[in-house]
Amino acid sequence: MGYTLAQKLIRSHLLSGDMTPGSEIGLRIDQTLTQDATGTMAYLEFEAMGVPRVKTELSVAYIDHNTLQTGFENADDHRYIQSVCKKHGIYFSRPGNGICHQVHLERFGIPGKTLIGSDSHTPTAGGIGMLAFGAGGLDVAVAMGGGPYYITMPKIVLVNLKGRLQPWVSAKDVILEILRIMTVKGGVGKIIEYGGEGVKTLSVPERATITNMGAELGASTSIFPSDEVTREFMRAQGRDADWVELKADPDAVYDEVIEIDLSALKPQAACPHSPDNVKPVEELKGIRVDQVVIGSCTNSSLMDMLKVASILKGKTVHPNVSLAIAPGSKQVFNMLAENGALADMIAAGARILESACGPCIGMGQAPNSGGVSLRTFNRNFEGRSGTADAQVYLVSPETAAASALTGVFTDPRDLGEYPEIKMPEKFLINDNMVEPPAPESEMDKVEVLRGPNIKPFPTSVRMPEEIEAKVLLKVGDNITTDHIMPAGAKILPLRSNIPAISEHCFVRVDTEFPARCKQEGKGIIIGGVNYGQGSSREHAALAPLYLGIKAVIVKSFARIHVANLINAGILPLTFANESDYDRISMGDLLSLPNVRERLKNGQPIVLENKTTWETIPLNSQLSKRQVEILLAGGLLNYTREQNK
Ligand code: MIC
Ligand code: SF4
């Protein structure tokens, strides 16, 4: 029996475990990336581990999220990351150089290598055949120190592509179709592998749009084969030597197969407030549009930008629309400037933003009250744009640009002839905004610069014999990390200050939550299915830890968040019977008797509701390693104990 491409890469990087779906495996990690909103924590954790130089083949730190500098905090964090990188052997991509996933794909990614990044969209690199995972900062720190990255062996889904996209239909419409079919929890515990005749019709940037939004499926990662198209892209980036061919064996066996006929797809949009609430643009035609934003790690490649520029050329943005455009990288920006496409965008009235995440993470460009905003991004969670009642739709660059001109939701196919845009034979290569680390012999001379905003992270204590605490919050299904730990221009600067950022924990759901936690001193959270979907931010675990949350009991978890809870030392549990969710109310006093002993011995965990005097069976689904981490009170404590 042959192997799928993902299985081949897992096999060649397997350090522990066996490849049976559901069991824990440890992988050797070749490359890491961080961004600044999660990076400060990751590097503080790396420093705490005491490893002098990174042990990966390549580690890169990007500054792309916290680029709105309304106070000293973000700039201080940038300086801190820059100095840590210089000292410890990490490449530093300076602010202005672009969004981590876009730049990594262009300049650093290598087919067949493993990558983990402290950002959930790290699987973007699957577009060139990397096995790339989003992870919490602490997991990235461990990988930089040479440690394995542990995941649950996923099932492998084949998305079999046939046909070819019709004019005005784009890669975004492909992944929106898959989201419509699979939903935001359909990818949990799975790797999405693309194959079939249709693959060769898609360019690398198109593939990367698709793998990028695999994160919204909840998938562990997504991957395309590395073929002649990949080779052309690598060659155009001057990195031909890094290319290798990679594909699944012809007799590979998949756990699930989804057929997509590219020729049959139409322009689509994810409607408010979830990436899987997908409808054909045809059905939305005519809805008034207030804002259009083009960019983000999903759709900010040169090809996307050139398409947009050609749609805008010689026209004017509709008077009721604010159009903002953020090219994904300095390379893209520079090429647009050199070939005149940027001038076409400016002339049409686009508001040009720096190469960064910007509006995608609520860093500026919040829409007007109740405003309809069409965005080429990957997430439209309620409130994420910075305006609580905004209606955000996720669309392709083509649909976005067309609607910016008409002022209403527009099917780009109505625009007439499709602009033929070809991938350049050579990209403009200039890595002058990537600072290499100091040589090892000089690392001692580098001083690490710490601003006053950097506060120590919360300490967790060893798991007690028994947990007894009140339910301080009960939430429903599909809670995102944006609910747990919101981002945006006001809160992101607090990413290196856990005590301060904790004041904002869950406030979009319940403004009293932080105060209630402080009053009680400890507590338990109850949730529904797919709890913690979305971002990799470990702050969504560290803030609850700081606020005294001891356990989170839900119907099911999202992959990265549950790993972050374990790393922080918060006990994640699931209901053995989902209907028991209804037997717990806010304020109930819950007890987990002998929990330490039971975890240690692999015995089932039982919950006693001391308010109703009911007993509820729970599942823990933890590996032996995860149990040890929890008993030690988190991964940092565990690592310290191991090194004693
Ligand atoms: C996001 O898109 O939500 C982010 C901001 O990139 C996050 C990381 C973070 O919260 O810093 C992600 O996707 O992991
Ligand atoms: Fe940045 Fe948005 Fe991509 Fe997250 S999803 S990395 S905020 S561009």
XYZ file of C-alpha atoms and ligand atoms in Angstrom:
666
model
C 0.000 0.000 0.000
C 1.397 3.383 -0.995
C 1.577 6.594 1.003
C -0.158 9.920 0.605
C 2.140 12.946 0.306
C 1.383 14.049 3.877
C 2.126 10.547 5.186
C 5.454 10.534 3.319
C 6.537 13.794 4.936
C 5.344 12.679 8.358
C 7.289 9.430 7.928
C 10.485 11.193 6.976
C 10.209 13.479 10.034
C 8.813 11.001 12.570
C 10.669 11.019 15.908
C 8.142 9.172 18.043
C 4.807 7.419 17.905
C 3.154 5.467 15.142
C 1.144 6.788 12.257
C -2.251 5.436 13.303
C -4.809 8.246 13.187
C -5.628 9.421 16.698
C -2.306 8.516 18.314
C 0.298 11.078 19.316
C 3.307 11.555 17.063
C 6.430 13.664 17.515
C 7.856 15.380 14.423
C 11.287 16.814 13.648
C 10.862 20.448 12.692
C 13.132 21.945 10.020
C 11.924 25.545 10.042
C 10.006 27.854 12.384
C 8.370 31.215 11.969
C 6.866 33.668 14.404
C 4.964 36.898 13.993
C 5.125 39.786 16.436
C 1.727 39.415 18.129
C 2.626 35.935 19.339
C 6.395 36.298 18.947
C 7.234 38.274 22.069
C 5.786 35.492 24.240
C 7.431 32.792 22.131
C 10.874 34.401 22.512
C 10.391 35.024 26.244
C 9.628 31.310 26.494
C 12.618 30.451 24.317
C 14.860 32.560 26.559
C 13.418 30.823 29.634
C 14.506 27.481 28.159
C 18.130 28.612 28.192
C 19.111 27.311 24.733
C 21.814 29.645 23.350
C 21.234 29.197 19.570
C 18.253 27.873 17.649
C 18.706 24.292 16.501
C 16.443 24.392 13.455
C 17.679 24.640 9.853
C 16.021 28.059 9.679
C 14.013 30.236 12.027
C 12.506 33.558 10.985
C 10.738 36.246 13.017
C 8.330 38.519 11.148
C 6.935 41.875 12.189
C 3.564 42.175 10.509
C 0.691 42.219 13.005
C 1.370 44.975 15.534
C 2.459 47.627 13.090
C 0.027 50.323 14.183
C 2.197 52.128 16.696
C -0.210 54.280 18.686
C 1.984 53.989 21.783
C 5.437 52.718 22.641
C 4.367 49.106 23.278
C 4.478 47.618 19.780
C 7.690 49.400 18.826
C 9.289 48.166 22.066
C 8.235 44.604 21.266
C 9.725 44.921 17.770
C 13.048 46.018 19.275
C 12.938 43.143 21.755
C 12.279 40.570 19.016
C 14.974 42.075 16.777
C 17.597 41.856 19.519
C 16.625 38.344 20.617
C 16.847 37.191 17.001
C 20.269 38.689 16.518
C 21.559 36.950 19.621
C 20.028 33.524 19.248
C 20.413 32.778 15.527
C 17.060 33.838 14.057
C 16.477 35.799 10.840
C 14.514 38.999 11.413
C 12.053 40.266 8.816
C 11.708 43.966 9.526
C 8.396 45.831 9.669
C 7.485 46.760 6.111
C 8.825 43.535 4.649
C 5.408 41.948 4.608
C 3.045 39.371 6.057
C 4.826 36.315 7.463
C 3.054 33.694 5.331
C 3.417 35.610 2.086
C 7.117 36.376 2.643
C 7.876 32.867 3.867
C 6.338 31.371 0.747
C 8.305 33.732 -1.488
C 11.695 33.683 0.169
C 12.168 30.817 2.641
C 9.769 27.900 2.258
C 11.197 24.662 0.853
C 9.096 21.798 -0.528
C 9.275 18.675 1.628
C 10.461 20.436 4.794
C 8.481 20.765 8.021
C 7.544 24.189 9.377
C 5.732 25.293 12.495
C 4.696 28.870 13.099
C 3.084 30.748 15.962
C 0.227 31.659 13.693
C -2.694 29.508 12.607
C -2.222 30.278 8.906
C 1.242 28.733 8.748
C -0.214 25.963 6.497
C -0.082 28.562 3.690
C 3.337 27.053 2.959
C 1.547 23.836 2.005
C 1.069 25.636 -1.313
C 4.644 24.684 -2.199
C 4.493 21.224 -0.635
C 5.717 21.993 2.884
C 4.255 20.167 5.855
C 3.390 23.274 7.856
C 1.466 23.644 11.109
C 0.171 26.535 13.180
C 1.120 26.162 16.829
C 1.221 27.961 20.155
C 4.279 30.110 20.903
C 5.606 27.661 23.460
C 5.536 24.792 20.968
C 7.455 26.977 18.531
C 9.972 27.843 21.269
C 10.471 24.136 21.975
C 10.991 23.443 18.255
C 13.561 26.261 18.054
C 15.335 24.546 20.905
C 15.483 21.348 18.841
C 12.550 19.564 20.481
C 9.882 17.616 18.587
C 6.478 19.015 17.724
C 3.707 16.738 18.939
C 0.389 16.351 17.185
C -2.325 13.754 17.014
C -1.813 11.733 13.838
C -4.506 13.118 11.537
C -6.673 11.343 9.008
C -5.830 12.276 5.425
C -8.522 13.707 3.164
C -7.978 13.882 -0.595
C -9.544 16.830 -2.348
C -9.567 15.625 -5.917
C -9.555 18.586 -8.270
C -10.653 18.257 -11.856
C -11.301 20.741 -14.647
C -10.107 24.353 -14.667
C -11.426 27.562 -13.119
C -13.637 29.650 -15.393
C -12.790 33.325 -15.988
C -13.527 35.511 -12.927
C -13.669 32.479 -10.621
C -10.654 32.221 -8.350
C -8.826 30.150 -5.760
C -10.787 31.861 -2.990
C -13.972 30.426 -4.482
C -12.425 26.937 -4.340
C -11.686 27.075 -0.624
C -15.033 28.759 0.102
C -16.708 25.822 -1.654
C -14.744 23.375 0.505
C -15.725 25.367 3.615
C -19.357 25.195 2.517
C -19.084 21.419 2.216
C -16.969 20.657 5.291
C -17.843 23.573 7.680
C -15.474 25.205 10.177
C -15.173 22.010 12.183
C -15.099 19.553 9.281
C -11.309 19.532 9.086
C -10.571 18.854 12.768
C -8.178 15.913 13.106
C -7.506 15.863 9.345
C -4.889 16.892 6.813
C -6.330 18.137 3.539
C -4.226 16.905 0.634
C -4.898 18.219 -2.866
C -4.549 16.031 -5.916
C -6.041 15.259 -9.305
C -5.731 16.694 -12.790
C -6.911 20.142 -11.713
C -3.817 20.750 -9.551
C -1.594 21.670 -12.472
C -3.996 24.418 -13.561
C -3.417 26.309 -10.300
C -0.410 28.602 -9.746
C 1.499 28.590 -6.441
C -0.186 31.781 -5.142
C -3.587 30.212 -5.911
C -2.605 27.017 -4.112
C -1.427 29.086 -1.161
C -4.806 30.860 -0.931
C -6.391 27.426 -0.633
C -3.975 25.977 1.934
C -4.123 29.226 3.910
C -7.852 28.940 4.518
C -7.593 25.279 5.401
C -7.076 26.784 8.865
C -10.730 27.840 8.780
C -11.735 24.198 8.267
C -10.034 23.417 11.570
C -7.651 21.141 9.636
C -4.234 20.236 11.051
C -2.763 21.410 7.755
C -3.269 21.383 3.976
C -0.778 20.432 1.284
C -0.326 20.482 -2.505
C 2.140 18.322 -4.433
C 5.381 19.976 -5.528
C 5.386 19.818 -9.332
C 6.537 21.751 -12.408
C 4.313 24.687 -11.425
C 6.050 24.808 -8.044
C 9.384 24.597 -9.794
C 8.559 27.604 -11.987
C 7.590 29.610 -8.910
C 10.794 28.664 -7.096
C 12.815 29.501 -10.199
C 11.109 32.893 -10.503
C 12.112 33.480 -6.862
C 15.713 32.551 -7.700
C 15.425 29.417 -5.565
C 15.395 26.661 -8.154
C 17.964 24.705 -6.160
C 15.489 24.277 -3.279
C 12.879 22.575 -5.457
C 12.155 18.850 -5.218
C 9.337 16.907 -6.773
C 6.811 15.571 -4.275
C 3.638 13.604 -4.852
C 1.486 10.885 -3.362
C 2.019 7.268 -4.416
C -0.466 6.196 -7.101
C -1.913 3.559 -4.758
C -2.110 5.846 -1.705
C -5.178 5.246 0.434
C -7.132 8.202 1.823
C -9.570 8.257 4.738
C -11.983 10.429 2.805
C -12.230 11.813 -0.738
C -13.946 15.034 -1.802
C -14.424 15.740 -5.522
C -14.294 19.328 -6.734
C -14.918 20.227 -10.365
C -13.109 23.540 -10.782
C -14.965 24.253 -14.035
C -18.330 24.179 -12.257
C -17.458 26.718 -9.531
C -18.934 30.211 -9.366
C -17.902 33.301 -7.364
C -18.863 32.817 -3.721
C -18.872 34.751 -0.465
C -18.717 33.758 3.193
C -21.518 35.737 4.819
C -21.489 37.151 8.362
C -20.197 35.894 10.784
C -18.530 32.627 9.872
C -16.180 31.510 7.075
C -18.450 28.530 6.346
C -21.628 30.561 5.858
C -21.053 30.446 2.100
C -23.458 31.632 -0.616
C -23.038 32.242 -4.341
C -22.366 35.922 -5.117
C -25.291 35.727 -7.565
C -27.645 35.514 -4.583
C -26.107 38.531 -2.858
C -26.058 40.827 -5.860
C -27.246 44.335 -5.163
C -26.520 44.472 -1.405
C -25.110 47.934 -0.581
C -21.353 47.890 0.134
C -19.664 50.440 2.418
C -16.133 49.168 2.521
C -13.852 46.887 0.526
C -10.477 45.710 1.821
C -8.050 43.709 -0.299
C -5.042 41.992 1.253
C -4.186 39.625 4.161
C -2.181 36.420 4.011
C -4.996 34.828 1.982
C -5.121 37.127 -1.030
C -2.239 39.568 -1.268
C 0.044 37.968 -3.853
C 1.326 39.809 -6.899
C -1.146 37.930 -9.096
C -4.085 38.977 -6.894
C -2.930 42.576 -6.831
C -2.394 42.726 -10.599
C -5.916 41.420 -11.176
C -7.303 44.089 -8.857
C -5.244 46.836 -10.516
C -6.467 45.862 -13.954
C -10.107 45.909 -12.798
C -9.623 49.363 -11.246
C -7.608 50.818 -14.113
C -9.150 53.956 -15.520
C -12.171 53.795 -13.156
C -13.114 55.451 -9.841
C -14.079 53.739 -6.599
C -17.811 54.214 -5.953
C -18.485 57.333 -3.833
C -20.100 55.311 -1.023
C -17.221 52.851 -0.770
C -13.933 53.092 1.075
C -11.436 50.814 -0.687
C -8.229 49.880 1.133
C -5.477 47.716 -0.342
C -2.530 46.146 1.504
C -0.064 44.275 -0.742
C 1.248 41.164 1.013
C 4.951 41.803 0.866
C 7.599 44.316 -0.041
C 8.330 42.220 -3.113
C 4.696 42.527 -4.257
C 4.544 46.235 -3.373
C 7.782 46.997 -5.164
C 6.769 45.143 -8.318
C 3.390 46.908 -8.378
C 5.223 50.214 -8.079
C 7.661 49.370 -10.845
C 5.144 48.149 -13.395
C 2.627 50.962 -12.894
C -0.179 48.845 -11.378
C 0.149 50.755 -8.112
C -0.485 53.987 -9.995
C -3.693 52.480 -11.405
C -4.870 51.620 -7.886
C -4.021 55.064 -6.547
C -5.642 56.813 -9.497
C -8.872 54.852 -8.914
C -8.967 56.133 -5.328
C -7.729 53.131 -3.359
C -6.318 53.825 0.088
C -2.969 52.069 0.006
C -1.816 50.490 3.274
C 1.564 49.131 4.296
C 2.419 45.458 3.725
C 1.066 43.993 6.943
C -1.976 42.247 8.442
C -3.621 45.602 9.189
C -7.433 45.522 8.981
C -7.494 41.703 9.060
C -6.647 41.775 12.743
C -8.548 44.970 13.470
C -5.485 47.195 13.216
C -7.261 50.129 11.621
C -9.946 50.448 8.921
C -12.820 49.467 11.205
C -16.000 49.794 9.098
C -18.787 52.294 9.818
C -21.631 51.322 12.197
C -23.590 48.441 10.737
C -21.385 48.773 7.655
C -21.116 46.092 4.984
C -17.460 45.272 4.404
C -16.219 42.955 1.656
C -12.797 41.576 2.511
C -10.461 39.174 0.764
C -9.419 37.840 4.186
C -9.961 34.481 5.874
C -11.981 35.305 9.007
C -15.204 37.246 9.459
C -15.864 36.517 13.130
C -18.228 38.997 14.729
C -16.450 42.116 15.961
C -13.021 41.131 14.596
C -13.053 44.113 12.207
C -13.206 46.485 15.173
C -16.875 47.436 14.628
C -19.214 45.306 16.713
C -22.184 45.430 14.324
C -20.285 45.410 10.998
C -21.354 42.820 8.421
C -18.167 41.287 7.017
C -18.208 39.092 3.893
C -15.178 37.136 2.683
C -14.737 37.269 -1.087
C -12.184 36.879 -3.886
C -10.099 39.852 -5.053
C -12.146 39.863 -8.264
C -15.491 40.152 -6.437
C -13.990 42.731 -4.065
C -12.645 44.989 -6.819
C -15.814 44.726 -8.908
C -18.004 45.651 -5.917
C -15.706 48.556 -4.981
C -16.485 50.112 -8.355
C -20.258 49.584 -8.326
C -20.990 50.197 -4.626
C -23.089 47.029 -4.448
C -22.305 43.305 -4.199
C -21.282 42.478 -7.760
C -20.647 39.227 -9.562
C -17.291 39.859 -11.261
C -18.463 37.829 -14.266
C -20.645 40.839 -15.113
C -17.510 42.888 -15.797
C -16.974 41.409 -19.236
C -13.642 40.259 -20.562
C -11.298 38.648 -18.021
C -7.850 40.215 -17.728
C -5.193 37.675 -18.634
C -2.500 37.944 -15.938
C 0.649 35.842 -16.236
C 3.049 34.928 -13.431
C 6.287 36.838 -13.972
C 9.278 34.792 -15.081
C 11.329 36.530 -12.455
C 10.195 38.181 -9.239
C 12.060 41.206 -7.943
C 14.455 39.789 -5.416
C 15.820 42.025 -2.693
C 16.138 40.598 0.808
C 17.540 43.806 2.274
C 14.774 43.901 4.893
C 15.748 40.536 6.337
C 18.399 40.925 8.987
C 20.602 37.886 9.532
C 21.577 36.900 13.085
C 24.963 37.742 14.577
C 27.577 34.999 14.171
C 27.724 32.641 17.138
C 31.114 34.008 18.156
C 29.578 37.455 18.659
C 26.279 36.553 20.244
C 27.452 37.467 23.747
C 27.929 41.062 22.627
C 24.272 41.425 21.678
C 22.151 43.060 24.342
C 18.486 42.052 24.496
C 16.307 45.169 24.680
C 13.257 44.853 26.931
C 10.593 47.577 27.067
C 8.524 48.336 30.179
C 5.483 46.634 28.617
C 7.087 43.206 28.846
C 5.822 41.530 31.990
C 6.653 38.031 33.203
C 4.156 35.364 32.189
C 1.808 33.824 34.753
C 3.102 30.956 36.795
C 1.030 27.842 36.963
C 1.014 25.441 39.868
C 1.175 21.659 39.901
C -2.159 19.936 39.388
C -3.861 19.581 42.812
C -5.389 16.333 44.110
C -8.841 17.740 43.572
C -10.282 20.660 41.615
C -13.296 22.383 43.085
C -14.532 25.625 41.548
C -17.583 27.426 40.260
C -18.677 27.716 36.623
C -17.666 31.279 35.834
C -18.733 31.184 32.189
C -20.946 28.986 30.042
C -20.724 29.497 26.266
C -22.158 27.817 23.151
C -20.704 26.221 19.998
C -17.833 27.436 17.775
C -16.357 29.869 20.291
C -13.329 31.462 18.584
C -10.101 32.644 20.134
C -11.301 36.123 19.107
C -14.114 35.646 21.650
C -11.724 34.382 24.306
C -8.931 36.891 23.786
C -9.946 39.645 21.363
C -7.307 41.388 19.236
C -7.563 44.798 17.518
C -5.680 48.047 17.787
C -6.397 48.658 21.485
C -5.719 45.167 22.832
C -2.882 43.853 20.645
C -0.259 46.156 22.203
C -0.836 44.269 25.468
C 0.296 40.925 24.050
C 3.478 40.953 26.162
C 1.622 41.977 29.323
C -0.617 39.129 30.482
C -1.978 40.899 33.596
C -3.145 43.829 31.449
C -4.480 41.800 28.505
C -6.428 39.516 30.870
C -8.763 42.439 31.608
C -10.134 41.902 28.079
C -10.597 38.144 28.298
C -14.044 37.089 27.021
C -15.398 40.652 27.337
C -17.112 40.417 23.939
C -19.188 37.587 25.402
C -19.533 38.757 28.997
C -18.059 42.051 30.190
C -18.071 40.888 33.809
C -15.965 37.767 33.239
C -12.532 39.121 34.295
C -13.967 40.796 37.420
C -15.886 37.638 38.358
C -12.730 35.556 38.055
C -10.797 37.954 40.229
C -13.491 37.883 42.868
C -13.718 34.084 42.923
C -9.972 33.446 42.552
C -10.591 30.249 40.571
C -13.130 28.883 38.144
C -14.228 26.517 35.366
C -15.466 27.325 31.841
C -18.173 25.269 30.094
C -18.419 25.288 26.283
C -19.934 23.598 23.227
C -18.408 22.089 20.058
C -15.212 23.314 18.361
C -14.247 25.463 21.357
C -11.202 27.653 20.609
C -11.345 27.651 16.803
C -9.351 30.249 14.900
C -6.100 31.807 15.983
C -3.083 30.089 17.520
C -2.749 32.837 20.153
C -1.622 31.230 23.400
C -2.949 34.335 25.145
C -6.343 32.612 24.867
C -4.925 30.118 27.382
C -2.526 32.363 29.327
C -5.175 34.986 30.183
C -7.620 32.372 31.563
C -4.662 30.871 33.471
C -3.866 34.269 34.971
C -7.541 34.687 35.892
C -7.542 31.387 37.780
C -9.313 29.080 35.317
C -8.493 25.499 36.327
C -10.428 23.454 33.776
C -12.349 23.936 30.545
C -15.115 21.390 29.938
C -16.656 21.368 26.455
C -18.292 19.171 23.808
C -15.158 19.326 21.601
C -12.001 21.409 21.143
C -10.137 22.973 18.222
C -6.648 21.505 17.753
C -4.247 24.368 18.484
C -6.231 25.775 21.374
C -6.404 22.495 23.273
C -2.619 22.162 22.905
C -2.230 25.700 24.269
C -4.442 24.902 27.275
C -2.332 21.854 28.090
C 0.896 23.825 27.663
C -0.482 26.435 30.073
C -1.472 23.757 32.610
C -5.260 24.193 32.278
C -7.119 20.872 32.246
C -9.147 20.351 29.029
C -12.020 17.877 29.352
C -14.910 16.841 27.130
C -18.350 15.533 28.004
C -18.681 11.774 27.552
C -22.310 12.507 26.586
C -22.764 15.839 24.840
C -26.261 16.263 26.303
C -24.718 16.592 29.782
C -23.776 20.117 28.720
C -27.364 21.023 29.633
C -26.961 19.697 33.158
C -24.529 22.435 34.148
C -25.440 26.072 34.703
C -23.504 29.232 35.254
C -22.526 29.551 38.932
C -22.786 25.806 39.707
C -20.115 24.524 42.066
C -18.243 21.684 40.340
C -15.792 19.206 41.727
C -13.317 16.841 40.060
C -12.425 14.506 42.923
C -9.031 12.719 42.873
C -8.362 14.268 39.509
C -4.576 14.087 39.863
C -4.608 10.418 40.766
C -7.130 9.565 38.078
C -5.178 11.353 35.353
C -1.993 9.663 36.467
C -3.555 6.215 36.376
C -5.523 6.775 33.184
C -8.823 6.343 35.041
C -12.005 8.045 33.770
C -12.615 11.525 35.138
C -15.908 12.100 36.895
C -17.466 15.451 37.606
C -19.687 16.082 40.599
C -22.062 18.986 40.287
C -22.317 20.036 43.924
C -25.158 22.406 43.176
C -27.470 19.791 41.639
C -25.825 16.712 43.186
C -25.532 15.071 39.765
C -22.558 13.030 38.590
C -21.342 13.562 35.031
C -18.806 11.337 33.193
C -16.057 13.147 31.275
C -13.353 12.218 28.757
C -9.801 13.433 28.958
C -8.304 12.052 25.673
C -4.764 12.909 26.753
C -1.510 11.225 25.811
C 0.877 10.127 28.556
C 3.111 13.106 27.747
C 0.192 15.533 27.982
C -0.839 14.091 31.350
C 2.679 14.632 32.645
C 2.649 18.219 31.402
C -0.649 18.874 33.168
C 0.499 17.233 36.395
C 3.600 19.441 36.359
C 1.442 22.540 35.836
C 2.271 23.282 32.201
C 4.973 22.737 29.617
C 7.511 25.166 31.072
C 7.352 23.499 34.495
C 7.465 20.078 32.839
C 10.543 21.002 30.781
C 12.262 22.376 33.881
C 11.482 19.166 35.816
C 12.819 17.058 32.927
C 16.060 19.022 32.796
C 16.705 18.698 36.537
C -5.237 35.799 13.375
O -5.398 35.771 12.158
O -6.165 35.673 14.186
C -3.835 35.970 13.905
C -3.757 37.291 14.532
O -2.916 35.929 12.848
C -3.576 34.824 14.871
C -2.367 34.959 15.671
C -2.506 35.905 16.803
O -3.546 35.960 17.444
O -1.518 36.594 17.072
C -3.538 33.424 14.238
O -4.213 33.218 13.259
O -2.914 32.512 14.794
Fe -2.270 38.379 9.584
Fe -4.819 38.164 9.036
Fe -3.141 36.391 8.109
Fe -3.700 36.429 10.718
S -5.096 35.961 9.070
S -1.660 36.237 9.757
S -3.941 38.631 11.036
S -3.188 38.554 7.583
